[in-house]
Amino acid sequence: MITGAEIMVRCLESEQVGLVFGYPGAAICPFYDSLSQSKIRHILVRQEQNAAHAASGYARACGKPGVCVATSGPGATNLITGIATAYMDSIPLIAITGQVNQWLLGRDVFQEADITGACESFTKHSYLVKDVSDLPRVFKEAFHIASTGRPGPVLIDIPTDVQTAEIGSFDYPQKAEIAGYRPRTQGHAVQVRRAAEAVRKSKRPLIVCGGGVVSAAAREELISFAQENQIPVVSTMMGLGVMPMDSPLYFGMIGMHGHENANRAIHAADCILLCGARVGDRAVNDPEKITEKSMIIHIDVDPAEIGKNMDVDIPIVGDVRLVLKSLAQQMGAAPETGEWVRRLARDKAEFVPHGTPQNGTGFVEPRSFFRALSAMMRENAILISDVGQNQIWAASSFNVKLGRFLTSGGLGTMGYSLPAAVGAKLAKPDRQVVCICGDGAFQMSMCELATLCESGAEVKIVLMQNSRLGMVWELQNRYYGGRCPATELEGNPDFVALAGAYGIRSALADSNGSAERLAREMLESRGPFLLVCRVDPGAPTL
């Protein structure tokens, strides 16, 4: 005989899961008891939300679904922000929650919460398992759904009595058979031909790459397509790092916090190829001005994304990697883009990045520091930014070469970067992982310093301390008459001493010179490190 809890573990092993992030409780104890008999490593986070963020960072770094676990009631509801964050950024995630016994469901008993109902808007699918014999099928389907089509989170809620119930044998399905779930991967042949013809005839074509290119592992295909046809590329924040930033065909990040020359490019293009980009308001706030004078081709595996934020002339539903391959085969002669590329290069040269070093002022200038930091880091390093001014400074100034830039781009979740960095480092222990955050975001997840120490993840943390919620403060200054209530962070702890209390090496920088020297020391050191950079409270992002 085998219990439901043992089946859950066997399912994870069958999916070759080697690592899960979680926080136990009474309703998930049977699973934890079985997990202790497995080789699967469990990382004990200090708050459930961070289990989801860590699993998300793990998934984004290695491309496989991340797994997080929590108990019923508040444990499960604490996961919701992390699940919603993964949903908005299309991250494959399996969230396993314990639930009260079935005969207690709907009675408002201790630690009962309708978590499948609560997560309905933030998951690709969710299961409440009521029969132990359904567990193998449910797990197989969950992993299949999470990692196919548009990736995303799947929730499996399992009552305690299902975890303790027994059946005679375990048989894991070879494949998932889900009626009605058939994600389209190949683009429609006619639409691909139309797209190729439109690109070939255009004088000013432009590729806009988004996070969907990363999800589809289409980096090589996009770079190849752009180079073979000499088509310029800009990116959204989620698409940063797809195109090497030192490429002569890369012209920066679009959007309200993007590069001026990149925004000029998207408004001047006559044919725009949107690749895995949903064109949210932060990336393009006036889509009508673009669509009225440009042909729009949109490639996305999720048909619901096409035309949602921008009118489209040629929609192509499919896997970006496969569609780009097909498009490349249909192109024939490359378009004449020499003058267009030279024009964008002139614009790029005219664009002067904001921020100059302020040695001796008592502050670190963020943008010039991030440019210096990117020059010090390895080519395949992973940079994980939080949300706020630190995110914008890093996104606009850090030069991603062959590595990755991870952030909460869709939901904009503060407190994301530290747990996500732990997950990314455990997924890719041989790569340099640096976490960027502000003092507001850091205090939302600094309890995870303990997880960092316990897990042995060698994450480097750069804390941009300006003692305020800087992004909100900027908004208040700009649109609310300079009245800035509730954004000054009085009562901040001594972050250097705090790190020391956890046994983490730390240092304080108050100039670009000291920041660069200490950043080099941080990157060369062993173990985790916290570098606090004192930033002028008035330093802007725009």
mmCIF file of N, CA, C and O in Angstrom, residues 434-525:
data_model
loop_
_atom_site.group_PDB
_atom_site.id
_atom_site.type_symbol
_atom_site.label_atom_id
_atom_site.label_comp_id
_atom_site.label_asym_id
_atom_site.label_seq_id
_atom_site.Cartn_x
_atom_site.Cartn_y
_atom_site.Cartn_z
ATOM 1 N N VAL A 434 23.494 38.372 -8.646
ATOM 2 C CA VAL A 434 23.475 39.607 -7.860
ATOM 3 C C VAL A 434 22.035 40.090 -7.747
ATOM 4 O O VAL A 434 21.312 40.165 -8.739
ATOM 5 N N CYS A 435 21.637 40.397 -6.540
ATOM 6 C CA CYS A 435 20.289 40.874 -6.232
ATOM 7 C C CYS A 435 20.352 42.376 -5.974
ATOM 8 O O CYS A 435 21.194 42.840 -5.201
ATOM 9 N N ILE A 436 19.463 43.133 -6.644
ATOM 10 C CA ILE A 436 19.398 44.581 -6.470
ATOM 11 C C ILE A 436 18.078 44.926 -5.789
ATOM 12 O O ILE A 436 17.026 44.420 -6.189
ATOM 13 N N CYS A 437 18.112 45.778 -4.795
ATOM 14 C CA CYS A 437 16.849 46.188 -4.177
ATOM 15 C C CYS A 437 16.996 47.557 -3.531
ATOM 16 O O CYS A 437 18.101 48.047 -3.317
ATOM 17 N N GLY A 438 15.852 48.158 -3.227
ATOM 18 C CA GLY A 438 15.823 49.389 -2.464
ATOM 19 C C GLY A 438 15.586 49.066 -0.999
ATOM 20 O O GLY A 438 15.308 47.916 -0.647
ATOM 21 N N ASP A 439 15.666 50.082 -0.146
ATOM 22 C CA ASP A 439 15.494 49.768 1.271
ATOM 23 C C ASP A 439 14.045 49.449 1.611
ATOM 24 O O ASP A 439 13.774 48.759 2.599
ATOM 25 N N GLY A 440 13.077 49.933 0.794
ATOM 26 C CA GLY A 440 11.686 49.556 1.034
ATOM 27 C C GLY A 440 11.449 48.096 0.709
ATOM 28 O O GLY A 440 10.909 47.332 1.523
ATOM 29 N N ALA A 441 11.863 47.679 -0.487
ATOM 30 C CA ALA A 441 11.656 46.295 -0.914
ATOM 31 C C ALA A 441 12.442 45.319 -0.044
ATOM 32 O O ALA A 441 11.949 44.238 0.305
ATOM 33 N N PHE A 442 13.658 45.712 0.330
ATOM 34 C CA PHE A 442 14.490 44.797 1.112
ATOM 35 C C PHE A 442 13.819 44.445 2.438
ATOM 36 O O PHE A 442 13.852 43.294 2.886
ATOM 37 N N GLN A 443 13.153 45.460 3.027
ATOM 38 C CA GLN A 443 12.526 45.199 4.326
ATOM 39 C C GLN A 443 11.269 44.339 4.213
ATOM 40 O O GLN A 443 10.735 43.882 5.206
ATOM 41 N N MET A 444 10.795 44.136 2.990
ATOM 42 C CA MET A 444 9.658 43.229 2.812
ATOM 43 C C MET A 444 10.087 41.761 2.806
ATOM 44 O O MET A 444 9.243 40.882 2.934
ATOM 45 N N SER A 445 11.360 41.497 2.594
ATOM 46 C CA SER A 445 11.776 40.091 2.522
ATOM 47 C C SER A 445 13.105 39.828 3.219
ATOM 48 O O SER A 445 13.710 38.785 3.001
ATOM 49 N N MET A 446 13.550 40.769 4.083
ATOM 50 C CA MET A 446 14.875 40.579 4.664
ATOM 51 C C MET A 446 14.927 39.404 5.645
ATOM 52 O O MET A 446 16.013 38.957 6.005
ATOM 53 N N CYS A 447 13.747 38.876 6.010
ATOM 54 C CA CYS A 447 13.750 37.656 6.818
ATOM 55 C C CYS A 447 14.417 36.506 6.057
ATOM 56 O O CYS A 447 14.886 35.542 6.669
ATOM 57 N N GLU A 448 14.474 36.624 4.727
ATOM 58 C CA GLU A 448 15.068 35.555 3.929
ATOM 59 C C GLU A 448 16.596 35.553 3.960
ATOM 60 O O GLU A 448 17.229 34.696 3.347
ATOM 61 N N LEU A 449 17.179 36.520 4.680
ATOM 62 C CA LEU A 449 18.627 36.429 4.908
ATOM 63 C C LEU A 449 18.952 35.117 5.618
ATOM 64 O O LEU A 449 20.002 34.512 5.389
ATOM 65 N N ALA A 450 18.036 34.696 6.475
ATOM 66 C CA ALA A 450 18.244 33.415 7.167
ATOM 67 C C ALA A 450 18.216 32.254 6.175
ATOM 68 O O ALA A 450 19.025 31.320 6.260
ATOM 69 N N THR A 451 17.277 32.309 5.232
ATOM 70 C CA THR A 451 17.218 31.265 4.199
ATOM 71 C C THR A 451 18.487 31.270 3.361
ATOM 72 O O THR A 451 19.017 30.214 2.997
ATOM 73 N N LEU A 452 18.956 32.483 3.068
ATOM 74 C CA LEU A 452 20.189 32.627 2.292
ATOM 75 C C LEU A 452 21.347 31.922 3.000
ATOM 76 O O LEU A 452 22.098 31.155 2.388
ATOM 77 N N CYS A 453 21.459 32.176 4.289
ATOM 78 C CA CYS A 453 22.554 31.555 5.052
ATOM 79 C C CYS A 453 22.384 30.045 5.125
ATOM 80 O O CYS A 453 23.323 29.278 4.899
ATOM 81 N N GLU A 454 21.167 29.608 5.437
ATOM 82 C CA GLU A 454 20.921 28.181 5.648
ATOM 83 C C GLU A 454 21.092 27.385 4.360
ATOM 84 O O GLU A 454 21.592 26.252 4.382
ATOM 85 N N SER A 455 20.681 27.974 3.238
ATOM 86 C CA SER A 455 20.742 27.242 1.967
ATOM 87 C C SER A 455 22.142 27.212 1.381
ATOM 88 O O SER A 455 22.438 26.397 0.505
ATOM 89 N N GLY A 456 23.000 28.138 1.815
ATOM 90 C CA GLY A 456 24.343 28.199 1.252
ATOM 91 C C GLY A 456 24.399 28.866 -0.098
ATOM 92 O O GLY A 456 25.426 28.793 -0.788
ATOM 93 N N ALA A 457 23.308 29.521 -0.496
ATOM 94 C CA ALA A 457 23.280 30.200 -1.797
ATOM 95 C C ALA A 457 24.196 31.425 -1.733
ATOM 96 O O ALA A 457 24.030 32.284 -0.880
ATOM 97 N N GLU A 458 25.127 31.501 -2.674
ATOM 98 C CA GLU A 458 26.126 32.574 -2.647
ATOM 99 C C GLU A 458 25.609 33.786 -3.421
ATOM 100 O O GLU A 458 26.102 34.115 -4.500
ATOM 101 N N VAL A 459 24.604 34.429 -2.861
ATOM 102 C CA VAL A 459 23.984 35.584 -3.512
ATOM 103 C C VAL A 459 24.628 36.868 -3.006
ATOM 104 O O VAL A 459 24.866 37.034 -1.811
ATOM 105 N N LYS A 460 24.920 37.771 -3.923
ATOM 106 C CA LYS A 460 25.419 39.092 -3.567
ATOM 107 C C LYS A 460 24.244 40.070 -3.640
ATOM 108 O O LYS A 460 23.471 40.056 -4.601
ATOM 109 N N ILE A 461 24.134 40.914 -2.629
ATOM 110 C CA ILE A 461 22.998 41.844 -2.544
ATOM 111 C C ILE A 461 23.522 43.278 -2.612
ATOM 112 O O ILE A 461 24.447 43.636 -1.872
ATOM 113 N N VAL A 462 22.917 44.064 -3.494
ATOM 114 C CA VAL A 462 23.229 45.496 -3.553
ATOM 115 C C VAL A 462 21.980 46.248 -3.126
ATOM 116 O O VAL A 462 20.934 46.173 -3.783
ATOM 117 N N LEU A 463 22.063 46.938 -2.020
ATOM 118 C CA LEU A 463 20.918 47.659 -1.453
ATOM 119 C C LEU A 463 21.097 49.153 -1.714
ATOM 120 O O LEU A 463 22.025 49.778 -1.203
ATOM 121 N N MET A 464 20.223 49.732 -2.538
ATOM 122 C CA MET A 464 20.276 51.159 -2.846
ATOM 123 C C MET A 464 19.446 51.896 -1.797
ATOM 124 O O MET A 464 18.212 51.941 -1.884
ATOM 125 N N GLN A 465 20.118 52.449 -0.816
ATOM 126 C CA GLN A 465 19.411 53.036 0.321
ATOM 127 C C GLN A 465 19.251 54.551 0.155
ATOM 128 O O GLN A 465 20.229 55.301 0.211
ATOM 129 N N ASN A 466 18.018 54.974 -0.043
ATOM 130 C CA ASN A 466 17.724 56.413 -0.049
ATOM 131 C C ASN A 466 16.710 56.775 1.028
ATOM 132 O O ASN A 466 16.200 57.890 1.071
ATOM 133 N N SER A 467 16.395 55.810 1.865
ATOM 134 C CA SER A 467 15.527 56.021 3.033
ATOM 135 C C SER A 467 14.149 56.552 2.658
ATOM 136 O O SER A 467 13.551 57.330 3.415
ATOM 137 N N ARG A 468 13.668 56.124 1.504
ATOM 138 C CA ARG A 468 12.302 56.475 1.124
ATOM 139 C C ARG A 468 11.783 55.512 0.044
ATOM 140 O O ARG A 468 12.575 54.782 -0.558
ATOM 141 N N LEU A 469 10.476 55.544 -0.130
ATOM 142 C CA LEU A 469 9.885 54.784 -1.223
ATOM 143 C C LEU A 469 10.004 55.666 -2.463
ATOM 144 O O LEU A 469 9.106 56.431 -2.809
ATOM 145 N N GLY A 470 11.151 55.586 -3.096
ATOM 146 C CA GLY A 470 11.564 56.580 -4.075
ATOM 147 C C GLY A 470 10.650 56.720 -5.270
ATOM 148 O O GLY A 470 10.393 57.835 -5.743
ATOM 149 N N MET A 471 10.138 55.610 -5.807
ATOM 150 C CA MET A 471 9.304 55.696 -6.998
ATOM 151 C C MET A 471 7.985 56.406 -6.693
ATOM 152 O O MET A 471 7.507 57.242 -7.470
ATOM 153 N N VAL A 472 7.408 56.074 -5.545
ATOM 154 C CA VAL A 472 6.155 56.725 -5.151
ATOM 155 C C VAL A 472 6.425 58.205 -4.853
ATOM 156 O O VAL A 472 5.626 59.083 -5.205
ATOM 157 N N TRP A 473 7.545 58.464 -4.213
ATOM 158 C CA TRP A 473 7.927 59.845 -3.899
ATOM 159 C C TRP A 473 8.047 60.669 -5.177
ATOM 160 O O TRP A 473 7.590 61.816 -5.247
ATOM 161 N N GLU A 474 8.645 60.074 -6.212
ATOM 162 C CA GLU A 474 8.738 60.786 -7.499
ATOM 163 C C GLU A 474 7.358 61.090 -8.061
ATOM 164 O O GLU A 474 7.094 62.183 -8.575
ATOM 165 N N LEU A 475 6.473 60.101 -7.963
ATOM 166 C CA LEU A 475 5.098 60.274 -8.465
ATOM 167 C C LEU A 475 4.375 61.388 -7.710
ATOM 168 O O LEU A 475 3.706 62.246 -8.305
ATOM 169 N N GLN A 476 4.531 61.382 -6.396
ATOM 170 C CA GLN A 476 3.885 62.407 -5.579
ATOM 171 C C GLN A 476 4.417 63.795 -5.930
ATOM 172 O O GLN A 476 3.659 64.763 -6.002
ATOM 173 N N ASN A 477 5.722 63.878 -6.140
ATOM 174 C CA ASN A 477 6.317 65.168 -6.478
ATOM 175 C C ASN A 477 5.814 65.684 -7.814
ATOM 176 O O ASN A 477 5.596 66.881 -7.987
ATOM 177 N N ARG A 478 5.637 64.754 -8.747
ATOM 178 C CA ARG A 478 5.284 65.152 -10.106
ATOM 179 C C ARG A 478 3.799 65.483 -10.255
ATOM 180 O O ARG A 478 3.427 66.428 -10.962
ATOM 181 N N TYR A 479 2.942 64.699 -9.579
ATOM 182 C CA TYR A 479 1.499 64.818 -9.839
ATOM 183 C C TYR A 479 0.659 65.230 -8.625
ATOM 184 O O TYR A 479 -0.548 65.396 -8.748
ATOM 185 N N TYR A 480 1.250 65.333 -7.460
ATOM 186 C CA TYR A 480 0.463 65.648 -6.261
ATOM 187 C C TYR A 480 1.007 66.880 -5.537
ATOM 188 O O TYR A 480 0.999 66.947 -4.304
ATOM 189 N N GLY A 481 1.474 67.845 -6.325
ATOM 190 C CA GLY A 481 1.878 69.122 -5.777
ATOM 191 C C GLY A 481 3.041 69.065 -4.808
ATOM 192 O O GLY A 481 3.175 69.949 -3.941
ATOM 193 N N GLY A 482 3.865 68.048 -4.930
ATOM 194 C CA GLY A 482 5.031 67.952 -4.054
ATOM 195 C C GLY A 482 4.696 67.461 -2.652
ATOM 196 O O GLY A 482 5.578 67.412 -1.788
ATOM 197 N N ARG A 483 3.423 67.125 -2.435
ATOM 198 C CA ARG A 483 3.068 66.551 -1.124
ATOM 199 C C ARG A 483 3.440 65.065 -1.139
ATOM 200 O O ARG A 483 2.994 64.327 -2.006
ATOM 201 N N CYS A 484 4.229 64.655 -0.190
ATOM 202 C CA CYS A 484 4.797 63.298 -0.216
ATOM 203 C C CYS A 484 4.542 62.556 1.094
ATOM 204 O O CYS A 484 5.483 62.240 1.845
ATOM 205 N N PRO A 485 3.272 62.273 1.384
ATOM 206 C CA PRO A 485 2.992 61.565 2.632
ATOM 207 C C PRO A 485 3.408 60.092 2.574
ATOM 208 O O PRO A 485 3.317 59.448 1.534
ATOM 209 N N ALA A 486 3.852 59.586 3.688
ATOM 210 C CA ALA A 486 4.034 58.136 3.900
ATOM 211 C C ALA A 486 5.083 57.498 3.014
ATOM 212 O O ALA A 486 5.011 56.303 2.739
ATOM 213 N N THR A 487 6.037 58.277 2.530
ATOM 214 C CA THR A 487 7.054 57.649 1.695
ATOM 215 C C THR A 487 8.468 57.731 2.292
ATOM 216 O O THR A 487 9.408 57.192 1.708
ATOM 217 N N GLU A 488 8.616 58.433 3.399
ATOM 218 C CA GLU A 488 9.934 58.471 4.031
ATOM 219 C C GLU A 488 10.063 57.309 5.009
ATOM 220 O O GLU A 488 9.184 57.069 5.828
ATOM 221 N N LEU A 489 11.165 56.581 4.873
ATOM 222 C CA LEU A 489 11.364 55.374 5.686
ATOM 223 C C LEU A 489 12.188 55.715 6.929
ATOM 224 O O LEU A 489 13.370 55.395 7.021
ATOM 225 N N GLU A 490 11.545 56.386 7.846
ATOM 226 C CA GLU A 490 12.224 56.668 9.105
ATOM 227 C C GLU A 490 12.248 55.385 9.936
ATOM 228 O O GLU A 490 11.340 54.572 9.880
ATOM 229 N N GLY A 491 13.287 55.211 10.692
ATOM 230 C CA GLY A 491 13.360 54.004 11.521
ATOM 231 C C GLY A 491 14.019 52.834 10.838
ATOM 232 O O GLY A 491 13.926 51.688 11.308
ATOM 233 N N ASN A 492 14.662 53.107 9.675
ATOM 234 C CA ASN A 492 15.423 52.029 9.030
ATOM 235 C C ASN A 492 16.473 51.477 9.996
ATOM 236 O O ASN A 492 17.083 52.228 10.752
ATOM 237 N N PRO A 493 16.705 50.188 9.939
ATOM 238 C CA PRO A 493 17.782 49.638 10.762
ATOM 239 C C PRO A 493 19.149 49.945 10.154
ATOM 240 O O PRO A 493 19.239 50.424 9.020
ATOM 241 N N ASP A 494 20.180 49.671 10.892
ATOM 242 C CA ASP A 494 21.548 49.716 10.349
ATOM 243 C C ASP A 494 21.718 48.428 9.543
ATOM 244 O O ASP A 494 21.926 47.345 10.102
ATOM 245 N N PHE A 495 21.607 48.549 8.218
ATOM 246 C CA PHE A 495 21.589 47.346 7.381
ATOM 247 C C PHE A 495 22.918 46.587 7.432
ATOM 248 O O PHE A 495 22.937 45.362 7.327
ATOM 249 N N VAL A 496 24.004 47.318 7.568
ATOM 250 C CA VAL A 496 25.305 46.653 7.660
ATOM 251 C C VAL A 496 25.367 45.807 8.932
ATOM 252 O O VAL A 496 25.791 44.642 8.911
ATOM 253 N N ALA A 497 24.891 46.390 10.029
ATOM 254 C CA ALA A 497 24.882 45.639 11.293
ATOM 255 C C ALA A 497 23.895 44.473 11.230
ATOM 256 O O ALA A 497 24.154 43.393 11.772
ATOM 257 N N LEU A 498 22.788 44.699 10.524
ATOM 258 C CA LEU A 498 21.783 43.634 10.394
ATOM 259 C C LEU A 498 22.383 42.423 9.677
ATOM 260 O O LEU A 498 22.208 41.274 10.105
ATOM 261 N N ALA A 499 23.065 42.692 8.577
ATOM 262 C CA ALA A 499 23.707 41.587 7.854
ATOM 263 C C ALA A 499 24.719 40.893 8.750
ATOM 264 O O ALA A 499 24.818 39.659 8.762
ATOM 265 N N GLY A 500 25.453 41.690 9.526
ATOM 266 C CA GLY A 500 26.429 41.112 10.442
ATOM 267 C C GLY A 500 25.789 40.186 11.453
ATOM 268 O O GLY A 500 26.375 39.166 11.842
ATOM 269 N N ALA A 501 24.562 40.531 11.868
ATOM 270 C CA ALA A 501 23.861 39.676 12.836
ATOM 271 C C ALA A 501 23.565 38.298 12.258
ATOM 272 O O ALA A 501 23.435 37.320 12.999
ATOM 273 N N TYR A 502 23.427 38.230 10.921
ATOM 274 C CA TYR A 502 23.208 36.935 10.255
ATOM 275 C C TYR A 502 24.530 36.273 9.877
ATOM 276 O O TYR A 502 24.533 35.200 9.280
ATOM 277 N N GLY A 503 25.623 36.935 10.158
ATOM 278 C CA GLY A 503 26.917 36.389 9.773
ATOM 279 C C GLY A 503 27.252 36.629 8.320
ATOM 280 O O GLY A 503 28.082 35.918 7.734
ATOM 281 N N ILE A 504 26.599 37.621 7.713
ATOM 282 C CA ILE A 504 26.830 37.932 6.294
ATOM 283 C C ILE A 504 27.782 39.117 6.188
ATOM 284 O O ILE A 504 27.581 40.143 6.857
ATOM 285 N N ARG A 505 28.795 38.999 5.357
ATOM 286 C CA ARG A 505 29.715 40.123 5.143
ATOM 287 C C ARG A 505 28.958 41.305 4.545
ATOM 288 O O ARG A 505 28.063 41.130 3.708
ATOM 289 N N SER A 506 29.347 42.502 4.943
ATOM 290 C CA SER A 506 28.631 43.675 4.449
ATOM 291 C C SER A 506 29.546 44.882 4.450
ATOM 292 O O SER A 506 30.615 44.883 5.080
ATOM 293 N N ALA A 507 29.102 45.926 3.723
ATOM 294 C CA ALA A 507 29.886 47.161 3.647
ATOM 295 C C ALA A 507 28.962 48.292 3.228
ATOM 296 O O ALA A 507 27.898 48.060 2.631
ATOM 297 N N LEU A 508 29.376 49.517 3.533
ATOM 298 C CA LEU A 508 28.609 50.705 3.180
ATOM 299 C C LEU A 508 29.427 51.560 2.217
ATOM 300 O O LEU A 508 30.596 51.872 2.482
ATOM 301 N N ALA A 509 28.811 51.962 1.094
ATOM 302 C CA ALA A 509 29.460 52.834 0.121
ATOM 303 C C ALA A 509 28.735 54.171 0.085
ATOM 304 O O ALA A 509 27.500 54.210 0.045
ATOM 305 N N ASP A 510 29.521 55.270 0.090
ATOM 306 C CA ASP A 510 28.892 56.593 0.041
ATOM 307 C C ASP A 510 29.442 57.450 -1.102
ATOM 308 O O ASP A 510 29.323 58.667 -1.095
ATOM 309 N N SER A 511 30.056 56.804 -2.067
ATOM 310 C CA SER A 511 30.504 57.490 -3.278
ATOM 311 C C SER A 511 30.651 56.438 -4.373
ATOM 312 O O SER A 511 30.730 55.237 -4.079
ATOM 313 N N ASN A 512 30.689 56.894 -5.617
ATOM 314 C CA ASN A 512 30.846 55.911 -6.694
ATOM 315 C C ASN A 512 32.196 55.221 -6.614
ATOM 316 O O ASN A 512 32.313 54.036 -6.934
ATOM 317 N N GLY A 513 33.193 55.956 -6.170
ATOM 318 C CA GLY A 513 34.507 55.339 -6.051
ATOM 319 C C GLY A 513 34.507 54.211 -5.044
ATOM 320 O O GLY A 513 34.982 53.096 -5.317
ATOM 321 N N SER A 514 33.936 54.471 -3.866
ATOM 322 C CA SER A 514 33.904 53.422 -2.845
ATOM 323 C C SER A 514 32.958 52.298 -3.261
ATOM 324 O O SER A 514 33.208 51.116 -2.978
ATOM 325 N N ALA A 515 31.865 52.644 -3.947
ATOM 326 C CA ALA A 515 30.911 51.605 -4.378
ATOM 327 C C ALA A 515 31.566 50.650 -5.369
ATOM 328 O O ALA A 515 31.380 49.425 -5.294
ATOM 329 N N GLU A 516 32.328 51.187 -6.305
ATOM 330 C CA GLU A 516 32.972 50.324 -7.296
ATOM 331 C C GLU A 516 34.050 49.457 -6.636
ATOM 332 O O GLU A 516 34.189 48.281 -6.952
ATOM 333 N N ARG A 517 34.785 50.053 -5.709
ATOM 334 C CA ARG A 517 35.829 49.273 -5.023
ATOM 335 C C ARG A 517 35.190 48.149 -4.194
ATOM 336 O O ARG A 517 35.634 46.990 -4.242
ATOM 337 N N LEU A 518 34.126 48.476 -3.476
ATOM 338 C CA LEU A 518 33.488 47.469 -2.626
ATOM 339 C C LEU A 518 32.719 46.435 -3.454
ATOM 340 O O LEU A 518 32.612 45.269 -3.062
ATOM 341 N N ALA A 519 32.176 46.873 -4.591
ATOM 342 C CA ALA A 519 31.479 45.910 -5.458
ATOM 343 C C ALA A 519 32.460 44.878 -5.991
ATOM 344 O O ALA A 519 32.152 43.680 -6.080
ATOM 345 N N ARG A 520 33.645 45.334 -6.339
ATOM 346 C CA ARG A 520 34.676 44.392 -6.810
ATOM 347 C C ARG A 520 35.043 43.409 -5.698
ATOM 348 O O ARG A 520 35.161 42.200 -5.925
ATOM 349 N N GLU A 521 35.184 43.955 -4.486
ATOM 350 C CA GLU A 521 35.485 43.094 -3.329
ATOM 351 C C GLU A 521 34.346 42.098 -3.097
ATOM 352 O O GLU A 521 34.578 40.920 -2.813
ATOM 353 N N MET A 522 33.113 42.574 -3.242
ATOM 354 C CA MET A 522 31.942 41.705 -3.062
ATOM 355 C C MET A 522 31.949 40.560 -4.067
ATOM 356 O O MET A 522 31.734 39.399 -3.705
ATOM 357 N N LEU A 523 32.204 40.886 -5.337
ATOM 358 C CA LEU A 523 32.152 39.864 -6.386
ATOM 359 C C LEU A 523 33.285 38.855 -6.255
ATOM 360 O O LEU A 523 33.147 37.701 -6.668
ATOM 361 N N GLU A 524 34.391 39.279 -5.681
ATOM 362 C CA GLU A 524 35.542 38.372 -5.535
ATOM 363 C C GLU A 524 35.474 37.560 -4.247
ATOM 364 O O GLU A 524 36.257 36.627 -4.064
ATOM 365 N N SER A 525 34.554 37.904 -3.354
ATOM 366 C CA SER A 525 34.495 37.220 -2.061
ATOM 367 C C SER A 525 33.706 35.920 -2.161
ATOM 368 O O SER A 525 32.951 35.704 -3.108
#
